[in-house]
Short mmCIF file of C-alpha atoms in Angstrom, two decimals:
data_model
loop_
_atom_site.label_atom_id
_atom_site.label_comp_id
_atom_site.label_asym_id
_atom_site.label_seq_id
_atom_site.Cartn_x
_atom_site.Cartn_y
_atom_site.Cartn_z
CA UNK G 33 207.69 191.86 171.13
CA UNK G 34 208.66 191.19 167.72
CA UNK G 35 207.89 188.12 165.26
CA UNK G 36 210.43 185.92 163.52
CA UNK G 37 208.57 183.31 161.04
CA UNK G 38 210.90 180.23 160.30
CA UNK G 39 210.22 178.02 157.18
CA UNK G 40 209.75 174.70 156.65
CA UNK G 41 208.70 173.99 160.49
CA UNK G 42 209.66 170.22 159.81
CA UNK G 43 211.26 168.56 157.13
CA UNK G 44 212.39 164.96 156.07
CA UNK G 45 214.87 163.80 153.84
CA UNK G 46 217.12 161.84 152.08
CA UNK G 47 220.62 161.69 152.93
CA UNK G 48 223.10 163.31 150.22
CA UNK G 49 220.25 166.21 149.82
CA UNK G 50 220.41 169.38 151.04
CA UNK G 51 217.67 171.16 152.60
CA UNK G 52 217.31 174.88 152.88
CA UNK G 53 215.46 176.60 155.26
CA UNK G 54 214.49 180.42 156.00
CA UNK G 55 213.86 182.61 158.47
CA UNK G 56 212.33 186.18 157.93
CA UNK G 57 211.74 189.01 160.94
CA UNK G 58 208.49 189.74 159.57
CA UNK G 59 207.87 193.20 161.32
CA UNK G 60 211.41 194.59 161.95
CA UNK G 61 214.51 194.87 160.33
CA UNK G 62 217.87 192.99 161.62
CA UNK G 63 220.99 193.25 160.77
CA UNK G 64 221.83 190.44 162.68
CA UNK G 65 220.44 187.04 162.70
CA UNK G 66 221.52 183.41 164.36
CA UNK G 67 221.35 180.29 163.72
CA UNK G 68 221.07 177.90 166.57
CA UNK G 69 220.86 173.91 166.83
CA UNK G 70 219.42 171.95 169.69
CA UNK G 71 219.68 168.47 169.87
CA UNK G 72 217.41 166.28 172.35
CA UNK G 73 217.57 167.66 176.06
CA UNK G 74 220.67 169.30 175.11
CA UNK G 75 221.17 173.41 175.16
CA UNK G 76 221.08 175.64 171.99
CA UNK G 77 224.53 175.24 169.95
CA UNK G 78 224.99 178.60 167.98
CA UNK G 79 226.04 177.62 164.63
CA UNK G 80 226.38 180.86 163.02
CA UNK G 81 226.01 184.99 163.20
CA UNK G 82 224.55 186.01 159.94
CA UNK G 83 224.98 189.50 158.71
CA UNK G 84 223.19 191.27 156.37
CA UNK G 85 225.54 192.00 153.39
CA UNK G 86 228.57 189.94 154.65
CA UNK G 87 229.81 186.69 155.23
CA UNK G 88 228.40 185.15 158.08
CA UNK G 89 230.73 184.28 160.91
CA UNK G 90 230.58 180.46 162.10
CA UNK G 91 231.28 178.94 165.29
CA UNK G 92 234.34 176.80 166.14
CA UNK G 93 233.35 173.02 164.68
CA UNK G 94 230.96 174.45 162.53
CA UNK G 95 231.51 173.45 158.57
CA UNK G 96 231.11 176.75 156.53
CA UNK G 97 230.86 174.61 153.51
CA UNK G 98 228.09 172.37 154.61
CA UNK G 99 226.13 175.30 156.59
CA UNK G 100 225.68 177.91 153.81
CA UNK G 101 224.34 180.55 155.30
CA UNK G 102 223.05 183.64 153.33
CA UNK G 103 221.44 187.16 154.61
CA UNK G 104 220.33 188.83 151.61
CA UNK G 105 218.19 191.62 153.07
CA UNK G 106 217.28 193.07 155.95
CA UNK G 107 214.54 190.39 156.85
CA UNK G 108 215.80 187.36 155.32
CA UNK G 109 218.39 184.94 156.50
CA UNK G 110 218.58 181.20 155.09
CA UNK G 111 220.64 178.12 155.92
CA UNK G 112 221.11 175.10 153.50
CA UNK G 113 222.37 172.05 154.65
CA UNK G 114 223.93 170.76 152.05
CA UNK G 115 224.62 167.21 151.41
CA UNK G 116 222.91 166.31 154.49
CA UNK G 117 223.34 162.76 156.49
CA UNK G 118 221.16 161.45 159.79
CA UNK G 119 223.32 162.81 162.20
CA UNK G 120 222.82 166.44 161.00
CA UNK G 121 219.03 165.49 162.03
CA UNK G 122 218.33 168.16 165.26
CA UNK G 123 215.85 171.08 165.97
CA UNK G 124 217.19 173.99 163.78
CA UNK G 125 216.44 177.34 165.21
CA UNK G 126 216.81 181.01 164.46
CA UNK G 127 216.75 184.18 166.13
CA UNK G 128 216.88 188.25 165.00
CA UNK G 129 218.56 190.76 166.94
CA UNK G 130 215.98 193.82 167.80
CA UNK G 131 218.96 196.81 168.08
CA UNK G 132 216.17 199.02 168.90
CA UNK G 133 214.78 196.86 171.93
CA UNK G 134 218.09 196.29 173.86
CA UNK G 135 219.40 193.70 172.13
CA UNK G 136 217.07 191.17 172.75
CA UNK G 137 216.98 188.26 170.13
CA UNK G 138 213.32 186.75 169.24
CA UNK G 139 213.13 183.65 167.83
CA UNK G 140 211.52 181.75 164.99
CA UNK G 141 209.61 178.65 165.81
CA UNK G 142 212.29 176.06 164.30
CA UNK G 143 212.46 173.68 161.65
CA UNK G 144 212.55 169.78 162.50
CA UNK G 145 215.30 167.80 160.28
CA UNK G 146 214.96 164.46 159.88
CA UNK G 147 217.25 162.85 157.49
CA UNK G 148 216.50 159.02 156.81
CA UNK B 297 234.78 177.83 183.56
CA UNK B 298 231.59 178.37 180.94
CA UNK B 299 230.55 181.83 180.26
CA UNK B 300 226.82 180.93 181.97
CA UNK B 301 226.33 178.57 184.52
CA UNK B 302 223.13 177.87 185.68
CA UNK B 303 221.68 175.33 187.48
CA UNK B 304 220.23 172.16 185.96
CA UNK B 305 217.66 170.97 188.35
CA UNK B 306 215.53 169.67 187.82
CA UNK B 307 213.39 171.74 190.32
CA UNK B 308 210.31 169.78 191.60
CA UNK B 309 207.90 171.83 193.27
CA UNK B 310 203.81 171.91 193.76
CA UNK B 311 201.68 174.47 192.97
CA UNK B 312 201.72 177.76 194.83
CA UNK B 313 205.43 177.15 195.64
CA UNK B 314 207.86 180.02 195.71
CA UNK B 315 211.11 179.55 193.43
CA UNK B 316 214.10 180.61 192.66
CA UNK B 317 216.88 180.06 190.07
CA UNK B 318 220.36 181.68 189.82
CA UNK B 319 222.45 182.40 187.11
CA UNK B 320 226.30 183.13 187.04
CA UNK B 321 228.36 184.78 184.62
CA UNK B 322 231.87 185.39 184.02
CA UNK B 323 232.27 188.63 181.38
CA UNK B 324 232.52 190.99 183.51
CA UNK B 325 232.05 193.71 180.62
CA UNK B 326 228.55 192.12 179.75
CA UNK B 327 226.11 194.42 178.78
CA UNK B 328 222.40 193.06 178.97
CA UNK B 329 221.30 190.06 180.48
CA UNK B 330 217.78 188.31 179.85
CA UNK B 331 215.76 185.52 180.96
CA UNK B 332 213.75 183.20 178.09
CA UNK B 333 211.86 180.41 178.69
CA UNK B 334 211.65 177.54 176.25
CA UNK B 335 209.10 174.94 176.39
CA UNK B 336 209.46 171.04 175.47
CA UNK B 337 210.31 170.83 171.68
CA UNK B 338 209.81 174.39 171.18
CA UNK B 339 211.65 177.69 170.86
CA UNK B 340 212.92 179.93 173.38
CA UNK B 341 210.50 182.64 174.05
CA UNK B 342 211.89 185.97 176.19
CA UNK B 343 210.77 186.14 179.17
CA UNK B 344 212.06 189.61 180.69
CA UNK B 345 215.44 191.32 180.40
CA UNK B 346 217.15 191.19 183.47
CA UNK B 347 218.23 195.37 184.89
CA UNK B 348 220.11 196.28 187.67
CA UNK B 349 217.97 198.07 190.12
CA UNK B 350 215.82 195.00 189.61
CA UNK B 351 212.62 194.44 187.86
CA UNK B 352 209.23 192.61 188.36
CA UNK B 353 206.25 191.56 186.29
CA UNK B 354 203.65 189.86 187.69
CA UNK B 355 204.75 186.64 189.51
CA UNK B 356 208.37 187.25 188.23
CA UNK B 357 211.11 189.07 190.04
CA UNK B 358 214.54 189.47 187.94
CA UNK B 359 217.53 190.79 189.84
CA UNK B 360 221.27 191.61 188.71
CA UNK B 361 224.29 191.70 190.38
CA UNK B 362 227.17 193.28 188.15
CA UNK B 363 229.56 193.65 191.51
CA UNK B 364 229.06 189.24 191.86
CA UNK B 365 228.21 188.50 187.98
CA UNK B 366 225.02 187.10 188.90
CA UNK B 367 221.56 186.70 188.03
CA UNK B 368 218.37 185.61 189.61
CA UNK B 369 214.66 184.70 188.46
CA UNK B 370 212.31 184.63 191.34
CA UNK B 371 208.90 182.70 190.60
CA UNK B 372 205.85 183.62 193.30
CA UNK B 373 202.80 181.19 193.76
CA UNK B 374 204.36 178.27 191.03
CA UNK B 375 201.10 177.42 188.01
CA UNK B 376 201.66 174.22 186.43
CA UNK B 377 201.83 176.01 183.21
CA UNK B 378 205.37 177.42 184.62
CA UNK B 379 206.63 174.24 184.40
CA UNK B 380 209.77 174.77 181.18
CA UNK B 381 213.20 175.24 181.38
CA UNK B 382 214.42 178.87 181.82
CA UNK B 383 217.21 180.07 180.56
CA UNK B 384 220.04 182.79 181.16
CA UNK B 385 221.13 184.64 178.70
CA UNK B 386 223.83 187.30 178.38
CA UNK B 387 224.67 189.79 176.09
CA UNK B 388 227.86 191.58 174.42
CA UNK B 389 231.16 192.08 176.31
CA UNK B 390 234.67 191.87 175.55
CA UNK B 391 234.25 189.77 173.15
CA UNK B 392 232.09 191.66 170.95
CA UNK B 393 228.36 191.60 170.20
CA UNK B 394 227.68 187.92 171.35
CA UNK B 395 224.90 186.59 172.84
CA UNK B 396 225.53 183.58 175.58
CA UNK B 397 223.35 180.96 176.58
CA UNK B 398 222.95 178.95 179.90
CA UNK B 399 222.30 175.43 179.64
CA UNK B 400 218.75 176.13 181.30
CA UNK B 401 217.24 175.20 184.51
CA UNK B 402 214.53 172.53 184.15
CA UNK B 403 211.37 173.44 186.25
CA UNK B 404 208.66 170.96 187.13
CA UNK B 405 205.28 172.01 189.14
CA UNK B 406 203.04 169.50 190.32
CA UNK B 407 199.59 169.65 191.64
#
């Protein structure tokens, strides 16, 4: 397997802030990471495909401007929601691409938003 | 049409139970298929990649069907701790290096 850490695992807030939070692959490298949301008893929404050393591409619906997403390095990916309100509350998850293992995508344990 | 359909369920079954889900896809140029599981308020966690000639790990059976576009789990003797909701998950394709999701198949075992 592989290990993707995720950080903050829950967060609350005020609405108007923004929150950031990252997600490392702690013991491989990916080029690629996602960003996923889940909402209650729903399915995982992909948000975003970062990529290390580019712009990250965003789904159809998703706001670029309010989603920054940012893969610096080879381990690091963050998201900031910026300016956040209480219905961008959800179950934030992200996942890193192992080329080496087929493809397979492991995922970090997710962060919690809760904007009041 | 989505590009994974799976099942809903729920599935209700007891202990000991045999099980199966199925999977469908519609990329026909699809290139690696997997199944994860993903407990309540949790993330999904991979539970084996999915190859043609079939593969097998314990209590789990995966098959794949390129020729039909379809996917199968098969759980042997059901332990409540099985009781998640699986999902089917497909890889690359036409449309470039994408990873699809199924909306998962709810599983509960009972004693």
């Amino acid at each position: 397997g592989a290990v993707v850490s995720q950080h903050p695992s829950w967060v609350i807030c005020k609405s108007g802030t923004s929150v950031k939070i990252e997600c490392r692959s702690l013991d491989f490298q990916a080029t690629t990471m996602f960003w996923y949301r889940q909402f209650p008893k729903q399915s995982l929404m992909l948000m975003a495909t970062s990529n290390e050393g580019s712009k990250a591409t965003y789904e159809q619906g998703v706001e670029k401007d309010k989603f920054l997403i940012n893969h610096a390095s080879l381990t690091l990916s963050t998201l900031t929601v910026t300016s956040a309100h209480p219905e961008d509350s959800s179950f934030y998850i992200c996942s890193a691409r192992k080329e080496a293992q087929r493809n397979e995508q492991f995922f970090g344990p997710g962060t919690r938003l809760t904007v009041l | 049409r989505k590009e994974v359909e799976q099942d809903p369920g729920p599935f209700n079954v007891p202990e000991g139970a045999t099980v199966a889900f199925n999977c469908t896809y519609s990329n026909s140029a699809s290139q690696s298929f997997f199944w994860y599981r993903q407990d309540c308020r949790k993330e999904p966690k991979l539970l084996m990649s999915v190859y043609s000639s079939g593969n097998e790990d314990g209590r789990f059976t995966a098959q794949l069907n390129r020729a039909s576009q379809y996917i199968s789990l098969l759980i042997r003797d059901s332990k409540l701790s099985d009781s998640a909701t699986y999902l089917c998950v497909v890889f690359g394709g036409t449309g470039g290096f994408k990873t699809i999701f199924g909306a998962g198949t709810r599983l509960f075992v009972k004693a």
